mmCIF file of C-alpha atoms in Angstrom:
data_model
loop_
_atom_site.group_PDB
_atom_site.id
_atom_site.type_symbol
_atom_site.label_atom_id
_atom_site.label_comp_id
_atom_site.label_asym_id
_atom_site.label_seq_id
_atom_site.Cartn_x
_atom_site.Cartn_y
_atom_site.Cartn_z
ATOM 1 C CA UNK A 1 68.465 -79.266 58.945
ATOM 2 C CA UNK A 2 65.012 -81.361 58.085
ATOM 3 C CA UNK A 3 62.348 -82.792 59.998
ATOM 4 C CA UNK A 4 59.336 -84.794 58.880
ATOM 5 C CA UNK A 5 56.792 -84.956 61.365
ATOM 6 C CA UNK A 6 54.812 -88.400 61.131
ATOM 7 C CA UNK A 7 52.308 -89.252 62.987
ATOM 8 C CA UNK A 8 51.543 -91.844 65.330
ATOM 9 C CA UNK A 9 48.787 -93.087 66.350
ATOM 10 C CA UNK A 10 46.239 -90.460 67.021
ATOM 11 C CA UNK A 11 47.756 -88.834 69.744
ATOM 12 C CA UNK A 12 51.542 -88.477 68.945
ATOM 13 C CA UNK A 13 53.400 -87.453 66.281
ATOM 14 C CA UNK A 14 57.030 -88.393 65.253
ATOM 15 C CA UNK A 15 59.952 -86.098 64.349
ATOM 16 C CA UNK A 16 62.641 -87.033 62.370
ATOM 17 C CA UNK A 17 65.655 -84.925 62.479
ATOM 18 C CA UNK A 18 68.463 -84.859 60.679
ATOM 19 C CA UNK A 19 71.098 -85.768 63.690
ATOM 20 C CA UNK A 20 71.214 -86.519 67.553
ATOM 21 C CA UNK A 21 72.710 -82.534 67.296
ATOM 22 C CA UNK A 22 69.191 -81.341 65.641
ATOM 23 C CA UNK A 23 67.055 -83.615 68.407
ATOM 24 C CA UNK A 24 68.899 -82.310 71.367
ATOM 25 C CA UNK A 25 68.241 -78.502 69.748
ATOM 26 C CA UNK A 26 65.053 -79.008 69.481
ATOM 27 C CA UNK A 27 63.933 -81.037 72.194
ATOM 28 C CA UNK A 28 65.626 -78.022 74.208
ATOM 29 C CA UNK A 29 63.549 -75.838 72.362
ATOM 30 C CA UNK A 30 60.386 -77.339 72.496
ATOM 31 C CA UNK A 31 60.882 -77.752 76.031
ATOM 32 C CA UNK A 32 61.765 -74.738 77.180
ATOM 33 C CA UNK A 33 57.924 -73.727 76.112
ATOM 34 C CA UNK A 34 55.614 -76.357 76.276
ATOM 35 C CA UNK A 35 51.993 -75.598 75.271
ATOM 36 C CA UNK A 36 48.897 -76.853 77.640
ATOM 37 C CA UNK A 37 48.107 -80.208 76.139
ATOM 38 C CA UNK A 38 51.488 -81.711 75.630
ATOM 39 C CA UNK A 39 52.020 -84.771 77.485
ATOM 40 C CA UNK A 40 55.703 -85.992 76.882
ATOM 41 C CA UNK A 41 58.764 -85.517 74.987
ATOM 42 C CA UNK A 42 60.261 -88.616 74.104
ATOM 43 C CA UNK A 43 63.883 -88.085 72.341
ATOM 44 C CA UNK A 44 65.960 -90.837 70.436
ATOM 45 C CA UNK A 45 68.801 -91.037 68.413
ATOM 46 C CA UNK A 46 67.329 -89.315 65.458
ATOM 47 C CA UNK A 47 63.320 -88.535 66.365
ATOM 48 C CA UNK A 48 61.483 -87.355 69.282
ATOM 49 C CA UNK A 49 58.099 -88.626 69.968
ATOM 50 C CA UNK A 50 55.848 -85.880 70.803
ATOM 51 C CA UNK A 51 52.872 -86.956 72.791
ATOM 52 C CA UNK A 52 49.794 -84.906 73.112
ATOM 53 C CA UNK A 53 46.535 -84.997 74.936
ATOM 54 C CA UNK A 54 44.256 -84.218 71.576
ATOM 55 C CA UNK A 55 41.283 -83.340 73.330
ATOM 56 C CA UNK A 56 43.737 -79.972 74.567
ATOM 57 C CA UNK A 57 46.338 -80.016 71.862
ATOM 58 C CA UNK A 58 44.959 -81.530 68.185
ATOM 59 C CA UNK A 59 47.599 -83.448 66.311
ATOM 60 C CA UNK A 60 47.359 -80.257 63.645
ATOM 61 C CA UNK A 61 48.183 -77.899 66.308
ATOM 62 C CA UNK A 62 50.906 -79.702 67.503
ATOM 63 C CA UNK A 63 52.401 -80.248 64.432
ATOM 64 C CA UNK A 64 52.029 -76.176 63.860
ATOM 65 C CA UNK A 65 53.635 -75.435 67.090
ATOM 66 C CA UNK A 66 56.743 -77.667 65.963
ATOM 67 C CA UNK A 67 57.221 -75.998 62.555
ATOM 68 C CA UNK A 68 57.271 -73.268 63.916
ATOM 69 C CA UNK A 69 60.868 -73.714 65.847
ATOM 70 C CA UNK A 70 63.285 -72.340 63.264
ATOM 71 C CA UNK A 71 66.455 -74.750 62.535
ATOM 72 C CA UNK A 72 68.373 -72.143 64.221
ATOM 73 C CA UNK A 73 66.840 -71.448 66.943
ATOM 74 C CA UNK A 74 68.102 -73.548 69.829
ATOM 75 C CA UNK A 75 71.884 -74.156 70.502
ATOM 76 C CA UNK A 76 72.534 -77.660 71.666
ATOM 77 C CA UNK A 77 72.691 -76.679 75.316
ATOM 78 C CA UNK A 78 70.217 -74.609 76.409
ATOM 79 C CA UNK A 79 70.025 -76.164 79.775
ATOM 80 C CA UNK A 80 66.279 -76.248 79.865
ATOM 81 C CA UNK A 81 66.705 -79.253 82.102
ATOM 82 C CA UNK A 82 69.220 -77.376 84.548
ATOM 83 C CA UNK A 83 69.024 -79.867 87.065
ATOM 84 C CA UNK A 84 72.811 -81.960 87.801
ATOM 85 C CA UNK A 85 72.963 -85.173 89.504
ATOM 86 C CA UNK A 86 76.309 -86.555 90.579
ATOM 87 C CA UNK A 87 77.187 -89.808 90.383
ATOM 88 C CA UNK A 88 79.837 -91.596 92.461
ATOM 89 C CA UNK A 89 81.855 -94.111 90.385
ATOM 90 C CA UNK A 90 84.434 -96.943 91.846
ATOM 91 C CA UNK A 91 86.429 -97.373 88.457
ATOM 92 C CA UNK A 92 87.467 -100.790 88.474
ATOM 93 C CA UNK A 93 85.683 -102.017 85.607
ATOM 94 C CA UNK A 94 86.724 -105.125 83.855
ATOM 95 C CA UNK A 95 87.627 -103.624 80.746
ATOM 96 C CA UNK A 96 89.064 -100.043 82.467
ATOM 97 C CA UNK A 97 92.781 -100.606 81.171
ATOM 98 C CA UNK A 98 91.940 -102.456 77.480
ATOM 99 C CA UNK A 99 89.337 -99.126 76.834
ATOM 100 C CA UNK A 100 93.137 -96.839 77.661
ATOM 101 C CA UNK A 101 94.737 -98.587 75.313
ATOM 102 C CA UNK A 102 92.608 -99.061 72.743
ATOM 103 C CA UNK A 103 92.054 -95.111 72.799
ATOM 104 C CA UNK A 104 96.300 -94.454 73.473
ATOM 105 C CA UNK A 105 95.491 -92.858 76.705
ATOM 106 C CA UNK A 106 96.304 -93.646 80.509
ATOM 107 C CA UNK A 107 94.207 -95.278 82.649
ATOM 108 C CA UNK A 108 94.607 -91.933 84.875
ATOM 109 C CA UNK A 109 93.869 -89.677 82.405
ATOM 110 C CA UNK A 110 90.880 -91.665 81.093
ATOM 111 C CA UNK A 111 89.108 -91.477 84.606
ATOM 112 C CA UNK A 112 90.319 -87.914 84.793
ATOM 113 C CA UNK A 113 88.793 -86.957 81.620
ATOM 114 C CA UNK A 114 85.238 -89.273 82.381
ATOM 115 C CA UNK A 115 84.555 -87.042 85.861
ATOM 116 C CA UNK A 116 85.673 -83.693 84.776
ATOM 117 C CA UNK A 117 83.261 -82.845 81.755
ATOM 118 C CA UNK A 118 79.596 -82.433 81.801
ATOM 119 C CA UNK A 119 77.709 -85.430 80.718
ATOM 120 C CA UNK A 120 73.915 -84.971 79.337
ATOM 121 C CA UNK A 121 71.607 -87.418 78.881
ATOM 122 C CA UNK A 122 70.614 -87.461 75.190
ATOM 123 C CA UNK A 123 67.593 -90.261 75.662
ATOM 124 C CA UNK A 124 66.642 -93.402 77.344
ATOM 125 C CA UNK A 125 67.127 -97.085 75.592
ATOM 126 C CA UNK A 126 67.925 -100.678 75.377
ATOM 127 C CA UNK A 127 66.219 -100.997 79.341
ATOM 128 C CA UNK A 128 64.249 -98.491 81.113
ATOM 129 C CA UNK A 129 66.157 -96.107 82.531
ATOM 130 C CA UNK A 130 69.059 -97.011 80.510
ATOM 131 C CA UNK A 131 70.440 -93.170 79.556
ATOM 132 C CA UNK A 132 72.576 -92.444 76.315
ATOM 133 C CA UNK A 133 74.690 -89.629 78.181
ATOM 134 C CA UNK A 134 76.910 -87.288 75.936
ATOM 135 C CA UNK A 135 79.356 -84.210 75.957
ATOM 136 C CA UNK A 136 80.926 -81.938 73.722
ATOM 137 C CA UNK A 137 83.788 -82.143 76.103
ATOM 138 C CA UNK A 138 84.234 -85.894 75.314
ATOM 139 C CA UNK A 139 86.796 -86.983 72.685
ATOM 140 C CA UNK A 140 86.923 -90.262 72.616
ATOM 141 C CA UNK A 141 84.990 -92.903 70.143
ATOM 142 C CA UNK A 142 84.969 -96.098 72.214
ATOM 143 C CA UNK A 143 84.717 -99.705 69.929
ATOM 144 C CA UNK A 144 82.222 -101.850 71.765
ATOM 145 C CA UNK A 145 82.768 -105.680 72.447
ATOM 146 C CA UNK A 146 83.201 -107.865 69.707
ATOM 147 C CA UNK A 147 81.087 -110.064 71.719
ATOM 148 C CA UNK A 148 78.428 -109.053 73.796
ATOM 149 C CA UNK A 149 78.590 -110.346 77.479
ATOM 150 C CA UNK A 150 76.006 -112.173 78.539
ATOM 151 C CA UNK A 151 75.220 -110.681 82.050
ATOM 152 C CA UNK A 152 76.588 -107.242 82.918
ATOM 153 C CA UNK A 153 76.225 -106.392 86.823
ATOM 154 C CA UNK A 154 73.418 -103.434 87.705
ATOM 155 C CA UNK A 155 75.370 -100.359 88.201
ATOM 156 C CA UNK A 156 78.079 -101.019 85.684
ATOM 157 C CA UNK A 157 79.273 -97.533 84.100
ATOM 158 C CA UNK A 158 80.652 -98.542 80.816
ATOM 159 C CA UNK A 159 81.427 -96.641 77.461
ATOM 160 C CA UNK A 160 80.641 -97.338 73.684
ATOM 161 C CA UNK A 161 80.465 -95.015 70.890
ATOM 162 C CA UNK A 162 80.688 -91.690 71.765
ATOM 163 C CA UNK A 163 78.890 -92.610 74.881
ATOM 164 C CA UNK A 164 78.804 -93.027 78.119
ATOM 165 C CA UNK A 165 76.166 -94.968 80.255
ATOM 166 C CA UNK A 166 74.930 -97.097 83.737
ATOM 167 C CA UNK A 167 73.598 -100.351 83.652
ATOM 168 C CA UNK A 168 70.341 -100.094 85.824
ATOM 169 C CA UNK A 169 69.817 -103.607 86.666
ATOM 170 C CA UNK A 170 71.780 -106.918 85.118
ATOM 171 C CA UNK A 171 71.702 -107.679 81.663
ATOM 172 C CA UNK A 172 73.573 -108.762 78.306
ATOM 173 C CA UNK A 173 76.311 -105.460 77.106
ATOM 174 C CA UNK A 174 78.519 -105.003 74.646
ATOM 175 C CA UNK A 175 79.551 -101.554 76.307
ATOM 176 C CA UNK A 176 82.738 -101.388 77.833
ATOM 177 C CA UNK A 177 82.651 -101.413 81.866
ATOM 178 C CA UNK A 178 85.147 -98.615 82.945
ATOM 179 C CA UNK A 179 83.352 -98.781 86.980
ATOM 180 C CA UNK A 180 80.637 -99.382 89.158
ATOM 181 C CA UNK A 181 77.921 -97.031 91.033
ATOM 182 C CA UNK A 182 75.457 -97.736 94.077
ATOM 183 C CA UNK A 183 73.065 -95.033 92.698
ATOM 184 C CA UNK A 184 69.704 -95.977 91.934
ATOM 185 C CA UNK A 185 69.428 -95.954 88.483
ATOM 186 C CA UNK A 186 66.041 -97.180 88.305
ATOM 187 C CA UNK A 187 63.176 -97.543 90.889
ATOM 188 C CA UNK A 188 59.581 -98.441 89.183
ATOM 189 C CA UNK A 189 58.403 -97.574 92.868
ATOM 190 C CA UNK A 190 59.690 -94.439 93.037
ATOM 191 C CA UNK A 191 57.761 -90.792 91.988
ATOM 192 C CA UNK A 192 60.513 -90.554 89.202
ATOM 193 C CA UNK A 193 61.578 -93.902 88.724
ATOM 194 C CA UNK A 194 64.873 -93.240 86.215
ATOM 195 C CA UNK A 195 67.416 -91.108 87.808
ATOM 196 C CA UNK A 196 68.940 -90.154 84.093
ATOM 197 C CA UNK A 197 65.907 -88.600 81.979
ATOM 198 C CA UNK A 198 66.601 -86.626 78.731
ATOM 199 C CA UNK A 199 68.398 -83.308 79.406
ATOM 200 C CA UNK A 200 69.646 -84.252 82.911
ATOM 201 C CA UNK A 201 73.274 -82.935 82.952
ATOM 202 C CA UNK A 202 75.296 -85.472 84.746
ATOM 203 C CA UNK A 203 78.998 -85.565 86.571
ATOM 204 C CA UNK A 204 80.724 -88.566 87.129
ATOM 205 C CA UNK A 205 82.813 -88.433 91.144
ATOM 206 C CA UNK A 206 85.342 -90.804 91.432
ATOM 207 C CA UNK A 207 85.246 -92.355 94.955
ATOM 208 C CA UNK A 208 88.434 -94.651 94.234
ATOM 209 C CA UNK A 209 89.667 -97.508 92.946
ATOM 210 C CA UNK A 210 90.602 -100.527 94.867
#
């Protein structure tokens, strides 16, 4: 494992890591100790943006503090964010039975498997409070659209890649809708206004399908 730290701005710096496997590792680990100064962790597929306050924590000293976390040093789940939300799910999406076949599986035992692993939001993207959720549990590498639709329904639960997401409010997708929540996904009113934030573990409830 490598990291280059960048920085950015003068009051961030940028890590990039090797893998989304090395960012969840260390965002876990630089978490799970955060010196007086830091301001946010912001993860992506392959960085995290480290944000400081430099009057309390210089750029230098943050950069220091990050070296300092050995490769090894964090397993991917740590659970620094212990915190589990549940999610109730009505899977009836449009493309439920095309995402079975295309991975050889039941519809049944596609549901079964999305609700009984342990889902963790890697990081946020393409809308705010859009969450990239992932498990080791998960087997499945889902194609995305050939063609992206043009408006996909808030609350849509859908699946691309080896992940698995919630549209927070309408907008085009290419992911493939499996279901549909009524959880407030985002709320720019609210204290914490995304309910998925990186590290959140997440489980999936299936309430039915019609």
């Amino acid at each position: 494992m490598s990291r280059r730290l960048l920085p950015s701005g003068d009051s961030a710096l940028l890590v990039e890591c090797d893998s989304l496997d090395e960012v969840l590792a260390l965002h876990d680990a630089l978490a799970a100790e955060p010196p007086a100064g830091l301001v946010e962790l912001v993860p992506a597929a392959r960085t995290i943006l480290v944000a400081v306050d430099p009057e309390r924590l210089p750029l230098e000293s943050a950069a220091t503090w990050v070296r300092r976390i050995p490769a090894e040093a964090a397993a991917r789940w740590t659970g620094h964010a212990a915190d589990e939300v549940t999610v109730d799910v009505v899977y009836d999406g449009d493309d439920l039975r095309s995402a079975a076949a295309l991975l050889g599986v039941s519809i049944e035992a596609l549901v079964a498997r999305h609700q009984a692993i342990e889902w963790r939001v890697a990081f946020i993207g393409f809308a705010p409070g859009f969450g990239y959720l992932v498990s080791d549990d998960w087997p499945f590498e889902v194609p995305r659209l050939d063609a992206p639709r043009p408006r996909v329904p808030a609350g849509a639960v859908a699946l691309a890649g080896a992940f698995a997401g919630a549209y927070p409010r309408q907008s085009p997708g290419g992911w493939r809708l499996i279901g549909r929540t009524d959880a407030a996904l985002w709320d720019p009113a609210a204290p914490s206004p995304a309910l998925f934030v990186p590290g959140r573990r997440v489980r999936f409830r299936d309430v039915g399908r019609p």
